[in-house]
GROMACS .gro file of C-alpha atoms in nm:
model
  405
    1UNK     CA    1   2.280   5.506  -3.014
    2UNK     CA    2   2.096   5.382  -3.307
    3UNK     CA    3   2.436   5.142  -3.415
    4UNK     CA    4   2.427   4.974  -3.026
    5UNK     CA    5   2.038   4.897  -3.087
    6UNK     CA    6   2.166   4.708  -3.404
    7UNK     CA    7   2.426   4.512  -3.243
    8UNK     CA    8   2.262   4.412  -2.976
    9UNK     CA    9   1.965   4.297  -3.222
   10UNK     CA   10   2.211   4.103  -3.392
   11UNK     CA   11   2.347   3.946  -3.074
   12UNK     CA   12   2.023   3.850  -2.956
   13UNK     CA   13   1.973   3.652  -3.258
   14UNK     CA   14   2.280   3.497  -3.250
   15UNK     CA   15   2.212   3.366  -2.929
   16UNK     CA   16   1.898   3.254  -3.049
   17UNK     CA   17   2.057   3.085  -3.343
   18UNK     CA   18   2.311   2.941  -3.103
   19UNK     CA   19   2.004   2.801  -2.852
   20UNK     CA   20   1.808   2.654  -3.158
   21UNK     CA   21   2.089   2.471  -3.292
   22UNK     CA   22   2.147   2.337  -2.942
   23UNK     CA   23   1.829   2.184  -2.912
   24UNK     CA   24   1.851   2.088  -3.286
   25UNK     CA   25   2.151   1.807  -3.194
   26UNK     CA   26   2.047   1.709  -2.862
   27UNK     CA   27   2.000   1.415  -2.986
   28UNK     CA   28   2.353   1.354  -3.212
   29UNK     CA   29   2.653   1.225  -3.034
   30UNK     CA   30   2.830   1.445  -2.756
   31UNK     CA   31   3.137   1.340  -2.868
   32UNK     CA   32   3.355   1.285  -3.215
   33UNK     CA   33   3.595   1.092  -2.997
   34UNK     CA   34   3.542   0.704  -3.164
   35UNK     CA   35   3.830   0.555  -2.965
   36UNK     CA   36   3.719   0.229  -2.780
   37UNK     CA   37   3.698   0.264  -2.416
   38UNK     CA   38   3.943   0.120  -2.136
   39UNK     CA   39   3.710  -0.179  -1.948
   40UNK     CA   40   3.641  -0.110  -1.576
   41UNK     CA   41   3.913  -0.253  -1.297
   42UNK     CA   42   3.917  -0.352  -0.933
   43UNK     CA   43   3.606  -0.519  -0.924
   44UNK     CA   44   3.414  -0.631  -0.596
   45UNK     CA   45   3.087  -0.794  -0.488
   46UNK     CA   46   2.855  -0.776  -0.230
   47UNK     CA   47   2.509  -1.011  -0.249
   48UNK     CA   48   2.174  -0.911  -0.093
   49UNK     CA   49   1.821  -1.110  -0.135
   50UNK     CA   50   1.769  -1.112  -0.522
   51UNK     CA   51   2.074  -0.934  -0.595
   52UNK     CA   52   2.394  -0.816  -0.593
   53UNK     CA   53   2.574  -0.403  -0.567
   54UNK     CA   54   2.919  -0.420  -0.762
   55UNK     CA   55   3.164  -0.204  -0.682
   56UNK     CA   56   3.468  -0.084  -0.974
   57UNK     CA   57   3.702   0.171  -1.102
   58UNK     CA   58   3.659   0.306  -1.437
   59UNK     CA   59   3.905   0.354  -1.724
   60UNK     CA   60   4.092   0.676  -1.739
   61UNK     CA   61   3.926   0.821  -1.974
   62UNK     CA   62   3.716   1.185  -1.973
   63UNK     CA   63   3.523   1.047  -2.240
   64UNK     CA   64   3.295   0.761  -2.050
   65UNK     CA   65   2.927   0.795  -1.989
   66UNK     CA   66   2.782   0.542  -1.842
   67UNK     CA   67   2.858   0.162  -1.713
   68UNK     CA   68   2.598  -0.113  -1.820
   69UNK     CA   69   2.534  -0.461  -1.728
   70UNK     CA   70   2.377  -0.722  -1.925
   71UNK     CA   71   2.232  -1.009  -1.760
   72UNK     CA   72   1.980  -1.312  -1.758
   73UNK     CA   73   1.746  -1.322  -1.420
   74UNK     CA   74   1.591  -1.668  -1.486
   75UNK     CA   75   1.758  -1.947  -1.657
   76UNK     CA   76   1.462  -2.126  -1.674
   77UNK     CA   77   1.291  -1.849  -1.899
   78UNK     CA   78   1.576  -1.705  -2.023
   79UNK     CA   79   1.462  -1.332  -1.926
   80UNK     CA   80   1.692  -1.055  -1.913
   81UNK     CA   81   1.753  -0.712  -1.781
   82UNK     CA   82   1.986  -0.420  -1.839
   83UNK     CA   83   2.052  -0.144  -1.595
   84UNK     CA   84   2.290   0.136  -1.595
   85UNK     CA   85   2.510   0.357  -1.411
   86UNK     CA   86   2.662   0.695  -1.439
   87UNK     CA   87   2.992   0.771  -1.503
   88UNK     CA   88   2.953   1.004  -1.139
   89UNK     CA   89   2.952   0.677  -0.997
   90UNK     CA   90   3.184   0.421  -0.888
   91UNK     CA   91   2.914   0.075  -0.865
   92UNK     CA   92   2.631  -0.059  -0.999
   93UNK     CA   93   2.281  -0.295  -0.887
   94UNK     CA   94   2.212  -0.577  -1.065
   95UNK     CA   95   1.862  -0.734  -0.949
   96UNK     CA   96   1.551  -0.966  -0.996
   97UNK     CA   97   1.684  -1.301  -0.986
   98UNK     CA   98   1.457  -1.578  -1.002
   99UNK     CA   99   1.666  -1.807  -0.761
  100UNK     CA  100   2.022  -1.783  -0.530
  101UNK     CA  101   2.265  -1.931  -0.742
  102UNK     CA  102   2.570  -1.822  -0.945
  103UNK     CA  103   2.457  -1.589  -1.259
  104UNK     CA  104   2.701  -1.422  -1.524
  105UNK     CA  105   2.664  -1.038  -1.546
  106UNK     CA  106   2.842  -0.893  -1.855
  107UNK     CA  107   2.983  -0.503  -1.793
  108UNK     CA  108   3.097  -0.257  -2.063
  109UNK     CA  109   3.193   0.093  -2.042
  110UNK     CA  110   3.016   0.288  -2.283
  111UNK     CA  111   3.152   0.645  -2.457
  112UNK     CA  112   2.961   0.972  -2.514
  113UNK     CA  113   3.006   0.844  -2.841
  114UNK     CA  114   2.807   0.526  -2.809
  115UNK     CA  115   3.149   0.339  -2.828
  116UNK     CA  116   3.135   0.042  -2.639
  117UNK     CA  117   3.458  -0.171  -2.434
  118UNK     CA  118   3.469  -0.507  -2.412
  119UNK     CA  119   3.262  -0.673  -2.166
  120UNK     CA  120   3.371  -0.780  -1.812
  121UNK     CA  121   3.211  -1.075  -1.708
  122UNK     CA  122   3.164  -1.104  -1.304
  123UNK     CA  123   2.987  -1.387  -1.142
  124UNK     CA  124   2.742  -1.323  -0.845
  125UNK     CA  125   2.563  -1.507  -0.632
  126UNK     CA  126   2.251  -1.323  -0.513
  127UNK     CA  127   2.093  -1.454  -0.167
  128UNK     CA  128   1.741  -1.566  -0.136
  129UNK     CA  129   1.494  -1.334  -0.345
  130UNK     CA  130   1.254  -1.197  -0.119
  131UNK     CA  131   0.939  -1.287  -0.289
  132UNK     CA  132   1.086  -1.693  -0.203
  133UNK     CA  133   1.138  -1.567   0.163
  134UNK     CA  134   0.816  -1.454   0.170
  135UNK     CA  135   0.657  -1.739   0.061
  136UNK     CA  136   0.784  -1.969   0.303
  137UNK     CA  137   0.571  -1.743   0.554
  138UNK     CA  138   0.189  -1.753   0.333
  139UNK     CA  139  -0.075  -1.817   0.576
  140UNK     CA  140  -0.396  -1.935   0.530
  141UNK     CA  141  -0.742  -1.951   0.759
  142UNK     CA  142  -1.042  -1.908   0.758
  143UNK     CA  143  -1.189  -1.595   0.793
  144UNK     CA  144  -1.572  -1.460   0.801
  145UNK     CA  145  -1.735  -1.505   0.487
  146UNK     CA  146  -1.396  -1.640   0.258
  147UNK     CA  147  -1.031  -1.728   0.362
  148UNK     CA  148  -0.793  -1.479   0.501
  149UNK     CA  149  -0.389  -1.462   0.403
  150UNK     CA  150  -0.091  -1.357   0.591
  151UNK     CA  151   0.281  -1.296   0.478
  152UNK     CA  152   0.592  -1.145   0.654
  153UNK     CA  153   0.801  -0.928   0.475
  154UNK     CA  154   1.132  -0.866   0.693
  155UNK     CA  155   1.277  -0.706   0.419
  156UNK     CA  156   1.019  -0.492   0.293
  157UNK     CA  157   1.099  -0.485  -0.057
  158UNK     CA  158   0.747  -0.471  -0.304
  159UNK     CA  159   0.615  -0.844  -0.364
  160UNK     CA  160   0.233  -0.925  -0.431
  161UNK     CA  161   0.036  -1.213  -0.286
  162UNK     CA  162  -0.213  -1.392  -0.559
  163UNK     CA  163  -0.494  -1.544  -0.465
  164UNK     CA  164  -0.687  -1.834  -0.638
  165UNK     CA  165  -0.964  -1.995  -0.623
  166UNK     CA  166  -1.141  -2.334  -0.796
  167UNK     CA  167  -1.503  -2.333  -0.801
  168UNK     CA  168  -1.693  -2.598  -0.718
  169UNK     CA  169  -1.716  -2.801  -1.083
  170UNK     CA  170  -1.420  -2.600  -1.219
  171UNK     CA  171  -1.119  -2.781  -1.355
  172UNK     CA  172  -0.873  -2.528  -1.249
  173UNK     CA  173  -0.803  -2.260  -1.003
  174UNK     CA  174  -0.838  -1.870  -1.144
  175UNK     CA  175  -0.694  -1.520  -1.041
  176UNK     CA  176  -0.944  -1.426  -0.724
  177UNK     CA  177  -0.774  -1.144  -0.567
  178UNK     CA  178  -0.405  -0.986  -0.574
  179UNK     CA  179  -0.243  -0.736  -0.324
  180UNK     CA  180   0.107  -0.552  -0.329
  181UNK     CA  181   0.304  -0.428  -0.047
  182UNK     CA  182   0.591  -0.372   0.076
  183UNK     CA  183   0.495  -0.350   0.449
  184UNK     CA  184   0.673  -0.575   0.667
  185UNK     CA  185   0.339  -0.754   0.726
  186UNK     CA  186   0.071  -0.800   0.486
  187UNK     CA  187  -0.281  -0.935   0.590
  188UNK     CA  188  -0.611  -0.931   0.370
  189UNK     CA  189  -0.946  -1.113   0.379
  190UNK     CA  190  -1.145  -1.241   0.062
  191UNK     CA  191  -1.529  -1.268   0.171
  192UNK     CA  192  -1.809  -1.359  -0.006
  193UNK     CA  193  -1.855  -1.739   0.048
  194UNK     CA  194  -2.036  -1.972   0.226
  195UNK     CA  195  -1.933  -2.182   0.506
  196UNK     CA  196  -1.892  -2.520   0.273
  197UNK     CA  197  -1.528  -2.624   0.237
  198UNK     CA  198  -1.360  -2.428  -0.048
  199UNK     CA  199  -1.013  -2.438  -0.265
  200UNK     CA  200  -0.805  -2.153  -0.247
  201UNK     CA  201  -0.387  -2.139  -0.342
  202UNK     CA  202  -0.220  -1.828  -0.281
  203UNK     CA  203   0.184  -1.758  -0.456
  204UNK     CA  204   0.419  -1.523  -0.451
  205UNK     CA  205   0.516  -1.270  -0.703
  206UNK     CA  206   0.791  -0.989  -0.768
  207UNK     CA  207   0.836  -0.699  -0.932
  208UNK     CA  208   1.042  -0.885  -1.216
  209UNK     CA  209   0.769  -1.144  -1.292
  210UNK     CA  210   0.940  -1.397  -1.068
  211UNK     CA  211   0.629  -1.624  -0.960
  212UNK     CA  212   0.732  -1.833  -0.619
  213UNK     CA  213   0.563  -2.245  -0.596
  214UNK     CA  214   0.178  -2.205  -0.529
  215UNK     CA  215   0.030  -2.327  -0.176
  216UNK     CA  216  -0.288  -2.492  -0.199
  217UNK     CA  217  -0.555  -2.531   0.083
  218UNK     CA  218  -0.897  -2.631   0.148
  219UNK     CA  219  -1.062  -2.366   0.387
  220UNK     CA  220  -1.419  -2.368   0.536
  221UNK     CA  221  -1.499  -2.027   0.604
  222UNK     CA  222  -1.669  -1.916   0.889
  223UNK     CA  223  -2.002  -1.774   0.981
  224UNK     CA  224  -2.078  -1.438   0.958
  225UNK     CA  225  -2.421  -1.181   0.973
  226UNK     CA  226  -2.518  -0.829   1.021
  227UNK     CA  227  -2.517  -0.750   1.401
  228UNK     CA  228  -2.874  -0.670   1.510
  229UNK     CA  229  -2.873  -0.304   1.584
  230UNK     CA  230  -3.201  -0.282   1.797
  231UNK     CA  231  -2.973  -0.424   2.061
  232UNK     CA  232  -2.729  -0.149   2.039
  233UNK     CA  233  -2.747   0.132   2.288
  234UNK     CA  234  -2.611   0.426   2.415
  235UNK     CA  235  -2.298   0.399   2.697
  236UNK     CA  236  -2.171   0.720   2.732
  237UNK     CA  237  -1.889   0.754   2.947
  238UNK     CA  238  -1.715   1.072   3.115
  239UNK     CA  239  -1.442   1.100   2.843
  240UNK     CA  240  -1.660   1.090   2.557
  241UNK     CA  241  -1.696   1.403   2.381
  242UNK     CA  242  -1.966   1.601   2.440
  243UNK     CA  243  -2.272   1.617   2.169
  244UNK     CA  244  -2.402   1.861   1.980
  245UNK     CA  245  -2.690   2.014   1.756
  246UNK     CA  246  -2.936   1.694   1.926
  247UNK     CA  247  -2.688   1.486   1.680
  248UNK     CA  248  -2.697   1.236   1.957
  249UNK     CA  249  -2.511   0.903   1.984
  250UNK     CA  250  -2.809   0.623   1.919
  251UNK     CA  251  -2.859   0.795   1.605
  252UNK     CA  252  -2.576   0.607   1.418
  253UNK     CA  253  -2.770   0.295   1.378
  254UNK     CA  254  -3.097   0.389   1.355
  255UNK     CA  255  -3.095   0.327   0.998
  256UNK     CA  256  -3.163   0.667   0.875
  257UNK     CA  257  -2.855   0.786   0.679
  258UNK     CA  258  -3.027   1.135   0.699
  259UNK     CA  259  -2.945   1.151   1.061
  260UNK     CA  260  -2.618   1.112   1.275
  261UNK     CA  261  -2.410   1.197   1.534
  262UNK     CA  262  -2.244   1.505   1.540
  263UNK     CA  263  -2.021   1.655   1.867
  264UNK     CA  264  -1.972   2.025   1.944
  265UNK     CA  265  -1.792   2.220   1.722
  266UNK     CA  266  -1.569   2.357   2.016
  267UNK     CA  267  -1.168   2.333   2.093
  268UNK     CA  268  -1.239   1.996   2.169
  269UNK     CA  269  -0.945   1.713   2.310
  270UNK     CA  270  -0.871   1.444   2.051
  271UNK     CA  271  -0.958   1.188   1.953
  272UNK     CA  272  -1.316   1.275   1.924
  273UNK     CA  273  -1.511   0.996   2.098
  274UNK     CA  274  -1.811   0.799   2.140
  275UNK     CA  275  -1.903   0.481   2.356
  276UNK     CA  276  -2.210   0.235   2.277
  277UNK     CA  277  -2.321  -0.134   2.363
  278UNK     CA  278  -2.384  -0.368   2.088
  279UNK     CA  279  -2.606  -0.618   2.355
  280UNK     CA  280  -2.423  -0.894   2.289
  281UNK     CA  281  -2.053  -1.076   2.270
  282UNK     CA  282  -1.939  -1.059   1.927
  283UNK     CA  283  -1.611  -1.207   1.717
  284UNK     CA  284  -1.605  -0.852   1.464
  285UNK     CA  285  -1.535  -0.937   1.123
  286UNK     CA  286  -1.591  -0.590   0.947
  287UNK     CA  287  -1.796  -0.266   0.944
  288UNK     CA  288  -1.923   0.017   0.717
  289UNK     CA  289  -1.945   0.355   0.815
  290UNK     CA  290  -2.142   0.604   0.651
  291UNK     CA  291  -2.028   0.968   0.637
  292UNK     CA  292  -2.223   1.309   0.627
  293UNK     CA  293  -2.349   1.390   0.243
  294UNK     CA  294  -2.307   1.748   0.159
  295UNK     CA  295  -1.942   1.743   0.314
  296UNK     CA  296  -1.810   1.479   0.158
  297UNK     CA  297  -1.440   1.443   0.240
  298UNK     CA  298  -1.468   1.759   0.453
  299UNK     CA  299  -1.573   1.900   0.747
  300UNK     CA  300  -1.646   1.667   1.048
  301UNK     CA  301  -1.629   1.347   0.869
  302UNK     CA  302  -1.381   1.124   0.990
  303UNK     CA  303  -1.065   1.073   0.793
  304UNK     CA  304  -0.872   0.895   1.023
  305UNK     CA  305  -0.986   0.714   1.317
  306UNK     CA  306  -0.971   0.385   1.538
  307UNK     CA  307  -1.201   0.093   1.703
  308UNK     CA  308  -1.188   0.032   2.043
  309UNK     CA  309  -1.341  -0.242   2.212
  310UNK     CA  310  -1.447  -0.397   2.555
  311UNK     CA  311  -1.593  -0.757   2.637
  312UNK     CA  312  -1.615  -0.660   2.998
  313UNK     CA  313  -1.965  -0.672   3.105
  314UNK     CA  314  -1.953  -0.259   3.229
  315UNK     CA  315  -1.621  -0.177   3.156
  316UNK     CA  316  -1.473   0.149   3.305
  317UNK     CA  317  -1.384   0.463   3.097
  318UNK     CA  318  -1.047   0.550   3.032
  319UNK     CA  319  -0.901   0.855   2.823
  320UNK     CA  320  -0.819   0.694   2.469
  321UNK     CA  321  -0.457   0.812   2.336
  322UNK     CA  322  -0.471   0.984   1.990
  323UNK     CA  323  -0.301   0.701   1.823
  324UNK     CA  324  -0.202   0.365   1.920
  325UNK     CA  325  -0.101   0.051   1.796
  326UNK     CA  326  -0.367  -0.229   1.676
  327UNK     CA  327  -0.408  -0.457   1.980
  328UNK     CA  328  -0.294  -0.213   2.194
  329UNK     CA  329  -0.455  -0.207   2.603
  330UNK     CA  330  -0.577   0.097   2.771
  331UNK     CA  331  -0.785  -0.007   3.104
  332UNK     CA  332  -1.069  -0.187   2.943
  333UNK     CA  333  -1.047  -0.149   2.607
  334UNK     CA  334  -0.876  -0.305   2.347
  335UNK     CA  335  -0.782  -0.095   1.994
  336UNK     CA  336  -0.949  -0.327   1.744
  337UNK     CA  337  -0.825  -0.160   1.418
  338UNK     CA  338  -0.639   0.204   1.305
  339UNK     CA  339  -0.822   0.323   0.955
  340UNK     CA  340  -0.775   0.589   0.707
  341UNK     CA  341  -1.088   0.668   0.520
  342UNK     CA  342  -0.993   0.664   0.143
  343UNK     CA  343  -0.964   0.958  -0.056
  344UNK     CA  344  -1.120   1.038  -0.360
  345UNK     CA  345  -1.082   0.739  -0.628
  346UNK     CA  346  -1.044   0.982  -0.901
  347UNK     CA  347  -0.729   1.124  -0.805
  348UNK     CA  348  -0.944   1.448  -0.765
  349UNK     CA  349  -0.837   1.668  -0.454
  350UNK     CA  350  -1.044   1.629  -0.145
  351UNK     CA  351  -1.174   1.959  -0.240
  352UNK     CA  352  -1.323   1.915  -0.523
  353UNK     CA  353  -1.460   1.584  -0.569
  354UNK     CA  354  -1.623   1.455  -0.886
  355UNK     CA  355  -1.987   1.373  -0.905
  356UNK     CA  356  -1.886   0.994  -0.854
  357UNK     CA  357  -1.628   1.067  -0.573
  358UNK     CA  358  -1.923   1.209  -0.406
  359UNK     CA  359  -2.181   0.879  -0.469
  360UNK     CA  360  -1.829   0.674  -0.347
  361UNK     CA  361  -1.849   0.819  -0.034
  362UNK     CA  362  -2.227   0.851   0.040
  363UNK     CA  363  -2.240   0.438  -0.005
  364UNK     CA  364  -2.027   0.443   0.285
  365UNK     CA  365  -1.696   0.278   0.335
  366UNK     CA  366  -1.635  -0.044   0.406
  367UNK     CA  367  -1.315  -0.135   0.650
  368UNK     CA  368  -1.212  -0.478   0.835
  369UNK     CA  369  -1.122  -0.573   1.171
  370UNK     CA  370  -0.834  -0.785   1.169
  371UNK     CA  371  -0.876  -1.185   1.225
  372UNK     CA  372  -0.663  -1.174   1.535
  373UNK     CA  373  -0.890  -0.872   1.778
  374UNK     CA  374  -1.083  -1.019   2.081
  375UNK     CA  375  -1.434  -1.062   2.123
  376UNK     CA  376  -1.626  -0.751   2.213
  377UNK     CA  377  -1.989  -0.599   2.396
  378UNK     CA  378  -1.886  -0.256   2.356
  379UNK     CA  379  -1.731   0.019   2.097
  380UNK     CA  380  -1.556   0.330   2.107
  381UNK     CA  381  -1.581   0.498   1.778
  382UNK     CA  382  -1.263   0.742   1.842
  383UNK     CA  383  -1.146   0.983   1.566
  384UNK     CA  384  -0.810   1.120   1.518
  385UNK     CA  385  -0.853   1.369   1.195
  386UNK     CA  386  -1.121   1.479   1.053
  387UNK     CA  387  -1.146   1.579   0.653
  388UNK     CA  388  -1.137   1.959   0.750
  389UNK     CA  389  -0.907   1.935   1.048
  390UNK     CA  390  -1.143   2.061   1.309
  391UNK     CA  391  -1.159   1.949   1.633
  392UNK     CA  392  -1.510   1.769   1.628
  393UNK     CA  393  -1.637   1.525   1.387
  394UNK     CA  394  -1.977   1.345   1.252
  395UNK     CA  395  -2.088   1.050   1.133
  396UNK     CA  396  -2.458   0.888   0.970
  397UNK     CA  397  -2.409   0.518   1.036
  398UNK     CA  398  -2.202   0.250   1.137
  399UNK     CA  399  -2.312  -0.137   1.049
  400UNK     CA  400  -2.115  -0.454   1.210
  401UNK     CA  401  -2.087  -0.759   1.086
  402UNK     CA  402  -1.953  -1.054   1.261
  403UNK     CA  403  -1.989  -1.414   1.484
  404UNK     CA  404  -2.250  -1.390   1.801
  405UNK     CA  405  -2.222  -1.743   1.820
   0.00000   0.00000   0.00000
């Protein structure tokens, strides 16, 4: 018994000799095999916006281990990229051109011995990048307080949209504002400015670097204030959900971020409602809304929620769906704007926020109502999700900001 004790010792640390020694030449070739490799065969080409997939058959060889392409994206600069491809697979993506016009792409077959063929060129011909389709569809207008800017995106591939500005005095225009997506439609509003006539240019940029021609415009922006809140007042209607605690509606612009409104905390229909009268006709621009402290990014405070607005002068309730599309019609109303309150800016989870997570939320959030929603006289605060999930929500404040004129 004694003997089998030792040999298994001694296989144990052969397999640990065996596992260190592993590790040890991870990085030294996988191969001693120093033959040059076969070049790739049967080679095909398909072009998309920026780019182009190419299709091939390897060498015969068990010893490949990877396909690479060598290529310049912008004459101009003379940039280039590399990418690679498996030897599991049978084509490769070349992409980031600057323009649509014939490039040279240079492919080699590579060994697990780092033993390169000899390169294959292949011409392709990538169709319009999308960050130049996308900036034949920049538009610029004037927006409350600054300029707003509008792109289209059909092929919703990451691009950002730069915005400059030239101060009055300044010789040349500077970085104002930049935003990424790769939404099919991208809108944003830069606020901040009088109504005199200003300069902004907005371009186009990719992922790459690729930077498309700037457009340049002169935009007056319009007129915007803080909407006089002694004039709001209560309009409850029958679908509205009902209040609790005393937490009642009027309370949310009262100025007091101590107090609120609050609904029951019952197995309550969503989304969790609430109907009030600005007293006048307004063109929206914007809002804050200012949650409950102590919970923030929990409990009844709304996480995700929508606008609703009427410009009838008594307009009639109707049961709000729990989602719909921006500009979407139910009876009187009109759905202004969908919004996701942010979570916390340190990365933290919404259950444990950090001391300045906490004084993010308690300044309230900030959120915009997009250029194109009607005029309105009332609002239907109407939320979706709160942070904890429950079926009731609260809120301390709510501030518009807009055009009565």
């Amino acid at each position: 018994m004694r003997n089998q004790y030792i040999y298994l010792l001694l296989a144990a640390c052969m397999c640990l000799h065996l596992a260190c020694s592993k590790v040890i030449d991870f990085n030294d070739p996988v191969s001693d095999d120093k033959s040059k490799p076969g070049q790739i065969t049967d080679i095909k080409v398909a072009n998309f916006n920026g780019g182009s997939y190419i299709t091939y058959s390897l060498p015969k060889s068990g010893n490949i281990l990877y396909v690479k392409a060598d290529y310049i994206i912008d004459d101009n600069t003379g940039k280039k990229r590399q990418t690679k491809s498996s030897y599991y697979s049978d084509s490769i993506t070349v992409e980031g051109f600057a323009e649509t016009k014939e490039y040279e792409v240079k492919l080699t077959t590579v060994t697990r011995a780092n033993v390169e063929s000899d390169a294959v060129t292949v011409k392709v011909h990538p169709d319009t990048p999308v960050y130049r389709v996308v900036a034949k569809t920049i538009q610029m207008q004037s927006d409350f307080g600054g300029i707003n800017v509008q792109t289209s995106n059909r092929n919703k591939k990451p691009i950002g949209a730069v915005l400059l500005y030239k101060a009055e005095g300044e010789d040349q225009y500077s970085i104002y504002e930049q935003e990424f997506s790769d939404f099919e439609h991208m809108s944003f509003s830069t606020r901040g400015f009088d109504t005199l006539p200003k300069q902004f240019a907005v371009y186009i940029t990719d992922q790459w670097g690729n930077n498309s021609d700037t457009m340049f415009k002169t935009i007056s922006p319009l007129f915007e204030e803080e909407l006089d809140k002694s004039k709001f007042f209560n309009s409850a209607l029958p679908s509205d959900t009902k209040v609790g605690f005393g937490w009642v509606v009027p309370r949310l612009w009262d100025n007091n971020k101590g107090s609120g409104w609050h609904t029951v905390q019952e197995n309550m229909p969503l989304p969790i409602t609430c109907t009030f009268g600005l007293g006048i006709s307004a063109k929206l621009s914007r809002f804050v809304l200012v949650g409950r402290s102590g919970y923030e990014y929990a409990h009844g405070n709304p996480k995700v929620f929508a606008i609703w607005g009427s410009d009838k002068p008594a307009p009639a309730d109707a049961v709000l769906p729990p989602f719909a599309e921006e500009g979407a019609v139910v009876g009187d109303w009109v759905n202004l704007g969908n919004y996701n309150w942010a979570p916390p800016p340190s990365g933290a989870p919404p259950t444990a926020p950090t001391a300045t997570d906490r004084s993010v939320f308690n300044r309230g959030m900030e959120f915009n109502i997009p250029f194109t929603a009607p005029r309105t006289r009332f609002i239907r605060l109407a939320v979706t999700e709160s942070w904890s999930g429950a079926t009731f929500a609260h809120a301390m404040e709510i501030t518009f900001f807009g055009n009565t004129n």
